[in-house]
Tab-separated table of C-alpha atoms and ligand atoms in Angstrom:
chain	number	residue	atom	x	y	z
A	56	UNK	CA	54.934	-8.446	-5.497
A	57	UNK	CA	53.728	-10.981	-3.390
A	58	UNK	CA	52.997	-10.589	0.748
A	59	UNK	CA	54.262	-7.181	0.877
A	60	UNK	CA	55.038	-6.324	4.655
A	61	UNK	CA	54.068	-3.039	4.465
A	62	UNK	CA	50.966	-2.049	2.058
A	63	UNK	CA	49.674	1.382	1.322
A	64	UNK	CA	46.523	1.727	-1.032
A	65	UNK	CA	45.675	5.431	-2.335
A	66	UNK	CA	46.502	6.876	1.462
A	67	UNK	CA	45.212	10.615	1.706
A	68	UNK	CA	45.635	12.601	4.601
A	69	UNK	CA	44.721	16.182	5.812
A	70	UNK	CA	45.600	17.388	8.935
A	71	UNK	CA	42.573	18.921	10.783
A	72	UNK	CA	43.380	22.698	10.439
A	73	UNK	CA	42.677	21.215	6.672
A	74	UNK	CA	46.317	20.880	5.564
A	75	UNK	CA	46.782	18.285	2.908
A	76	UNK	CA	50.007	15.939	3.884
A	77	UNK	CA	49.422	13.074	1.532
A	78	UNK	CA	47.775	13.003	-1.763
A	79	UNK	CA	47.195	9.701	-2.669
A	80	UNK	CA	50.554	7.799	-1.783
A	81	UNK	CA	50.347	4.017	-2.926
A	82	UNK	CA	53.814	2.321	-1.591
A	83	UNK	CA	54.625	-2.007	-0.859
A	84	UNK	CA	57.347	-2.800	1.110
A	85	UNK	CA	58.680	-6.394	1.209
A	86	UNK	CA	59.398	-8.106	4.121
A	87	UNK	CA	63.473	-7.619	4.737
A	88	UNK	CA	63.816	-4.870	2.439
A	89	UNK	CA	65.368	-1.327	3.019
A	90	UNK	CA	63.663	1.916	1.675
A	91	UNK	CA	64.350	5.768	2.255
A	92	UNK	CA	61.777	8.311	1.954
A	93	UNK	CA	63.341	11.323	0.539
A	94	UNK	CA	61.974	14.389	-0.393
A	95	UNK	CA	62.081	18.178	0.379
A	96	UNK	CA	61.031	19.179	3.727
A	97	UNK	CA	56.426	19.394	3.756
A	98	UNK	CA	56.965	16.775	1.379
A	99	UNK	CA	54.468	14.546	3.546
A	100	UNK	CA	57.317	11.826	4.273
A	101	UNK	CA	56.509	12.204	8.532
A	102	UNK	CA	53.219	11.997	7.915
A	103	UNK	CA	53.584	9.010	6.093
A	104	UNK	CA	55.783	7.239	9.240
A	105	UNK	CA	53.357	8.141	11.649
A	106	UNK	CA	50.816	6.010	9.601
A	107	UNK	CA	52.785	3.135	9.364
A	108	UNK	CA	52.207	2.376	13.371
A	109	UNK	CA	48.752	4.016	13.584
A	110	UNK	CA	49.754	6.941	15.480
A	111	UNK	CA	47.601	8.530	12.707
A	112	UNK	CA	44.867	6.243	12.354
A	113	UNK	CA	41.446	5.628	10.607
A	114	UNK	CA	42.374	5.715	6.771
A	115	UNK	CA	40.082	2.641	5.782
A	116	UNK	CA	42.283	0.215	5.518
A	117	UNK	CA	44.701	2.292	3.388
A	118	UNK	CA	47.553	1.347	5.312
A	119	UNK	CA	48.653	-2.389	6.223
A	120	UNK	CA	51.311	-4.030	8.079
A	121	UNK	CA	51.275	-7.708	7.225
A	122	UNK	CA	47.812	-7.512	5.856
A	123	UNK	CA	46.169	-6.300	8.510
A	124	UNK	CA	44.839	-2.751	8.307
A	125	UNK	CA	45.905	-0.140	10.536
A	126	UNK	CA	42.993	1.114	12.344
A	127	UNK	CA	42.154	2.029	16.129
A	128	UNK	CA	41.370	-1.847	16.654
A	129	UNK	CA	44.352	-3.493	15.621
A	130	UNK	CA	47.064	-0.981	16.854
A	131	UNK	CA	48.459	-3.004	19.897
A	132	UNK	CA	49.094	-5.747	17.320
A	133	UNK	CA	50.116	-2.949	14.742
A	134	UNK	CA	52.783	-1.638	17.289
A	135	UNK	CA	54.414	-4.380	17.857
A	136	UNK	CA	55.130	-5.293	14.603
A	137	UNK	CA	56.272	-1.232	13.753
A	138	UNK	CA	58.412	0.854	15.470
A	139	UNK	CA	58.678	4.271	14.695
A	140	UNK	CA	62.091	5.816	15.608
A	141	UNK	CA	61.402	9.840	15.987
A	142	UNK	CA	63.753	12.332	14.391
A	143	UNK	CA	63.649	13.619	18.064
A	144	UNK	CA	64.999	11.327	21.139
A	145	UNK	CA	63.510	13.672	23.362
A	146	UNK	CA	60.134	13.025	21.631
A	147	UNK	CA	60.691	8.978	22.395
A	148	UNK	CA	62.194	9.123	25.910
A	149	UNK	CA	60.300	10.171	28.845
A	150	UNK	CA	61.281	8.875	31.772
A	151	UNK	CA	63.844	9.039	34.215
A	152	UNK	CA	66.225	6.262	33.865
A	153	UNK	CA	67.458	4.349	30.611
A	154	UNK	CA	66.138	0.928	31.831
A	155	UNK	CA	62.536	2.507	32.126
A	156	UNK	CA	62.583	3.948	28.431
A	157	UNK	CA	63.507	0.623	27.086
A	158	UNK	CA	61.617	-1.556	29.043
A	159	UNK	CA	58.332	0.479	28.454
A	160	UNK	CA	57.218	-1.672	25.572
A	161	UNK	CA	58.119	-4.701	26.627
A	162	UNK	CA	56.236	-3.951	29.879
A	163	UNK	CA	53.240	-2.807	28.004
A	164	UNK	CA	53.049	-6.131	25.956
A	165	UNK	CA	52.722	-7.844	28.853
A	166	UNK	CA	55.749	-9.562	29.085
A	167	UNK	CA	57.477	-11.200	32.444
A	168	UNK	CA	59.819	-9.619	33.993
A	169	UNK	CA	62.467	-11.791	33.121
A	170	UNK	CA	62.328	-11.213	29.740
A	171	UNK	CA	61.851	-7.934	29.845
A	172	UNK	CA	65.273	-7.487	31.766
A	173	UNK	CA	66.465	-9.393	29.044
A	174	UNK	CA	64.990	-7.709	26.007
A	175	UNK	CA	66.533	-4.656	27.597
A	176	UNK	CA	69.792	-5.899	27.980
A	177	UNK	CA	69.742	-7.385	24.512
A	178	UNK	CA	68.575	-4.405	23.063
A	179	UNK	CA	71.367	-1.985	24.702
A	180	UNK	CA	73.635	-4.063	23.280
A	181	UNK	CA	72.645	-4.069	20.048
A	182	UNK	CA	72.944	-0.273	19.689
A	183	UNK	CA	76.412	-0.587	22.130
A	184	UNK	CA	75.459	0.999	24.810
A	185	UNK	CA	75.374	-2.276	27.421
A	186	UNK	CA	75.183	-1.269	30.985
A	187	UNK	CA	73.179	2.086	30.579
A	188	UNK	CA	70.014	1.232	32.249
A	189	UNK	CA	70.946	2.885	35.506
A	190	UNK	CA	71.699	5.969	33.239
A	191	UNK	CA	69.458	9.209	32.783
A	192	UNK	CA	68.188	9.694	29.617
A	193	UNK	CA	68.002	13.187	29.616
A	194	UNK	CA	71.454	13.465	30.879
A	195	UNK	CA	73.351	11.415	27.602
A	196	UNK	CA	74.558	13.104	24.234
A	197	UNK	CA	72.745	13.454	21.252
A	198	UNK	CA	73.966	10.534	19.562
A	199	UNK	CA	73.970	8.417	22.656
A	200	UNK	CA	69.943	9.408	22.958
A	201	UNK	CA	69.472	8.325	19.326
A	202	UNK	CA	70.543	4.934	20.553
A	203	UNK	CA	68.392	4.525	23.379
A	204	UNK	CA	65.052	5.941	21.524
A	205	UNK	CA	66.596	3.001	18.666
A	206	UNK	CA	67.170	0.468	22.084
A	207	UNK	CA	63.470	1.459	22.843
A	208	UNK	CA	62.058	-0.077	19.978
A	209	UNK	CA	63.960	-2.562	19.237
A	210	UNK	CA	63.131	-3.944	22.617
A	211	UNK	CA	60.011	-4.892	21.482
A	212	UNK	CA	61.523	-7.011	18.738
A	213	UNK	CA	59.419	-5.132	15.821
A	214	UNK	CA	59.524	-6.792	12.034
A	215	UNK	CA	59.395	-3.182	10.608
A	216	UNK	CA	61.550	-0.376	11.741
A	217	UNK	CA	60.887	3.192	10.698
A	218	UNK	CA	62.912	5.585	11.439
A	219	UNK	CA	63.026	9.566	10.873
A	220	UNK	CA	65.732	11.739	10.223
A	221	UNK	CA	68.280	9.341	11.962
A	222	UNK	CA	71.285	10.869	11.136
A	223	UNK	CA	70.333	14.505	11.944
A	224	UNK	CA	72.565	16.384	13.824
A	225	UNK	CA	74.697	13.529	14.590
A	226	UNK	CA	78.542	13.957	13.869
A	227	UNK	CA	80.060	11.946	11.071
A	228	UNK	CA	81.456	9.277	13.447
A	229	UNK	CA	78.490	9.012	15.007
A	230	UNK	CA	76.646	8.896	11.777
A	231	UNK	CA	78.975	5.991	10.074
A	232	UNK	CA	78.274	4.002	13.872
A	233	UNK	CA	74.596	4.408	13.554
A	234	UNK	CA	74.729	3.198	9.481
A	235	UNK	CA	76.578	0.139	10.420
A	236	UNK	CA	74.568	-0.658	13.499
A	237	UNK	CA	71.778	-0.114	11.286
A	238	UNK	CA	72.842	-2.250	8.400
A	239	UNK	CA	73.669	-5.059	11.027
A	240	UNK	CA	69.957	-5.598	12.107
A	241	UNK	CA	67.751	-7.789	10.088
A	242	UNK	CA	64.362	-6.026	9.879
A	243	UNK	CA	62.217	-4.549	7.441
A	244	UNK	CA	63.589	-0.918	7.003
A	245	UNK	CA	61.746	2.473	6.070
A	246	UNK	CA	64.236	5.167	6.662
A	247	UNK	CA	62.998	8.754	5.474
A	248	UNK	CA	66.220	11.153	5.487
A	249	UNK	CA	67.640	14.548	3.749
A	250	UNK	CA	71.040	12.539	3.871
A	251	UNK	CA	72.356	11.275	0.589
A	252	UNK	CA	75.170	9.691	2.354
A	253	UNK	CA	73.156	7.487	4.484
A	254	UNK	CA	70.486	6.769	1.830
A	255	UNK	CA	73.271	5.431	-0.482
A	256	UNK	CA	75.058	3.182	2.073
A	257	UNK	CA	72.102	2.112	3.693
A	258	UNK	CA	69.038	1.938	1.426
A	259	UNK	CA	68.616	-0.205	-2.268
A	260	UNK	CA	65.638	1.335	-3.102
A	261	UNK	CA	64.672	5.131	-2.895
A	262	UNK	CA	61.291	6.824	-2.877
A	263	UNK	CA	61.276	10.699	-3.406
A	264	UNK	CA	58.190	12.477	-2.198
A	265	UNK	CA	56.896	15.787	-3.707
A	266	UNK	CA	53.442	17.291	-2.445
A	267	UNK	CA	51.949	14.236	-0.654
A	268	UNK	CA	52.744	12.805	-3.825
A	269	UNK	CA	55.340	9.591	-4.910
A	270	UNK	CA	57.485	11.647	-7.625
A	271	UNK	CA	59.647	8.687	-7.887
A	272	UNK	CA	60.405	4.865	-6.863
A	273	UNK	CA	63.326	3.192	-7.820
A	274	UNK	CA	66.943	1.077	-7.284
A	275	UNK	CA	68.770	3.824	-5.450
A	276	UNK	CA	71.585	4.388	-7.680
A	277	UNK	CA	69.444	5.136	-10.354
A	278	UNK	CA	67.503	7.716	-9.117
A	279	UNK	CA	70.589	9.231	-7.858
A	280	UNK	CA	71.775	9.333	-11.083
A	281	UNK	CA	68.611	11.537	-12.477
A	282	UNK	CA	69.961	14.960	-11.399
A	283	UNK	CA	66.321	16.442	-12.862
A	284	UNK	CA	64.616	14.082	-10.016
A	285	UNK	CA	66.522	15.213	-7.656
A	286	UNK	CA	66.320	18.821	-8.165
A	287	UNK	CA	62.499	18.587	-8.583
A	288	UNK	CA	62.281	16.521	-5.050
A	289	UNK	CA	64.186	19.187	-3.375
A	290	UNK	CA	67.250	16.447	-2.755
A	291	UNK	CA	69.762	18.621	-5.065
A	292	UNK	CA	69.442	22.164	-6.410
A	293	UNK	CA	71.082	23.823	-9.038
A	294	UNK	CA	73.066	26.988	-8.325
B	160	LIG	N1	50.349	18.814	13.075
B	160	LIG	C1	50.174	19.400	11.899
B	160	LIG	N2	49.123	20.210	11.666
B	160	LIG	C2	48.914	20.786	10.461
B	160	LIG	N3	49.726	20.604	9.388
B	160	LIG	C3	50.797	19.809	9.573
B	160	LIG	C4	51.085	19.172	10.823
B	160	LIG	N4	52.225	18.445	10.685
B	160	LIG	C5	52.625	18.626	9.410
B	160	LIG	N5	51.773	19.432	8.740
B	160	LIG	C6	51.835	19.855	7.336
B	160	LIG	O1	51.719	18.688	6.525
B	160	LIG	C7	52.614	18.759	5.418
B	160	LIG	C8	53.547	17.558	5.452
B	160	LIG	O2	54.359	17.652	6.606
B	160	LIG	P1	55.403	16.521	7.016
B	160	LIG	O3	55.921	16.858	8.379
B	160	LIG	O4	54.797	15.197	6.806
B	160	LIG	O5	56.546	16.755	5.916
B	160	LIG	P2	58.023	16.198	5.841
B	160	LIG	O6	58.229	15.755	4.441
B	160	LIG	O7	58.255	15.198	6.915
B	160	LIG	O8	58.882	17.509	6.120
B	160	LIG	P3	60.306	17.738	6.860
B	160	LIG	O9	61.358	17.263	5.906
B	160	LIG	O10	60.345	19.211	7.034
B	160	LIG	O11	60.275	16.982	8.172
B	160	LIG	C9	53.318	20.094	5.533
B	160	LIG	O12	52.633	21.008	4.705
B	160	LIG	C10	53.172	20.473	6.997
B	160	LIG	O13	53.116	21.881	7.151
């Protein structure tokens, strides 16, 4: 596979109470393509997103975006080329009015006001929520907050989005808007989800984690089909 986007070499990872998250996870991505991250829940598949952007740093090179490894030096360049989406809005928003949320990266890249304001705009519009930067962010619904943490990423234009969990606890209408608005953006997508729904309408190619291991890696329809994968990667289970 040539220039993969996203690059990931024999990654291991413990946390440092000494847990073992990853055991050796070896993973390319090419630039434009789609990919959940399935797998029962422990199966390392967080752990894996949060190395993508460096917010866990310092595997050796292990991890790169582009070529370029992830480590402490690189990560302003690393983070804005990946954004990390968090299962949790209320992990991603923090402050007190919409416009501040989305603007935040933007702002921290340096950027001119101007286009800030317009990156903003742009990027509240993209997940339909135009004219919500006077809003609070703590004051919105669930699926409304899933769009801003989305707005607040996409604001800084990133080639690679990762997102977790971002269907969770949405309602199915919200959960078919967020599929199409997700299917309508061209960038690099790493989506790791329970939700076989979303996995089939949104993502060609499925990886199933088991143990901080890759159990399988493959067109999505045909894993789907392997009931035994499923079952063994805690997607499925038999009565
Ligand atoms: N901060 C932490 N400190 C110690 N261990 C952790 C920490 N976060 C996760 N772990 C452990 O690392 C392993 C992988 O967790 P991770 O959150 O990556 O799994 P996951 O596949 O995303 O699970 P889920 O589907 O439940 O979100 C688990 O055994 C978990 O208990």
């Amino acid at each position: 596979m040539s220039d993969p986007v996203i690059g990931i070499e024999n990654l291991h990872y413990a946390y440092p109470d000494g847990r073992k998250a990853l055991d050796g996870v070896s993973l390319k991505i090419k630039r434009g393509e789609s990919v959940a991250v399935a797998g029962a829940n422990g199966a390392g598949k967080s752990t894996l997103l949060l190395h993508l952007n460096g917010i866990i740093h310092g595997a050796n090179g292990a991890v790169k975006v582009g070529g370029l490894p992830v480590t402490g030096a690189n990560l302003k360049t690393i983070r804005a080329k990946v954004g990390v989406v968090f299962q949790n809005p209320d992990d991603q928003l923090f402050c007190p009015e919409v416009f501040d949320d989305v603007a935040f990266g933007p702002i921290n890249m340096g950027l001119a006001e101007a286009e800030v304001r317009s990156r903003v705009a742009d990027s509240l519009a993209a997940v339909g929520l135009q004219g919500y930067e006077r809003r609070s962010s703590h004051h919105l619904s669930l699926g409304e907050k899933k769009r801003i943490a989305l707005a607040s990423v996409l604001s800084m234009q990133p080639e690679v989005l990762a997102l977790d969990e971002p269907s969770s606890n949405l309602d199915p209408a919200a959960k078919w808007g967020l599929i199409q608005l997700l299917k309508s953006l061209d960038v690099t997508k790493i989506v790791v989800s329970h939700d076989l729904e979303l996995i089939e309408a949104l993502c060609p190619r499925l990886v199933i984690m088991k143990q901080g291991k890759i159990l399988a890696d493959g067109p999505t329809p045909e894993i789907m089909s392997r009931v035994e994968l499923l079952v063994a990667g805690g997607l499925a289970h038999r009565p």
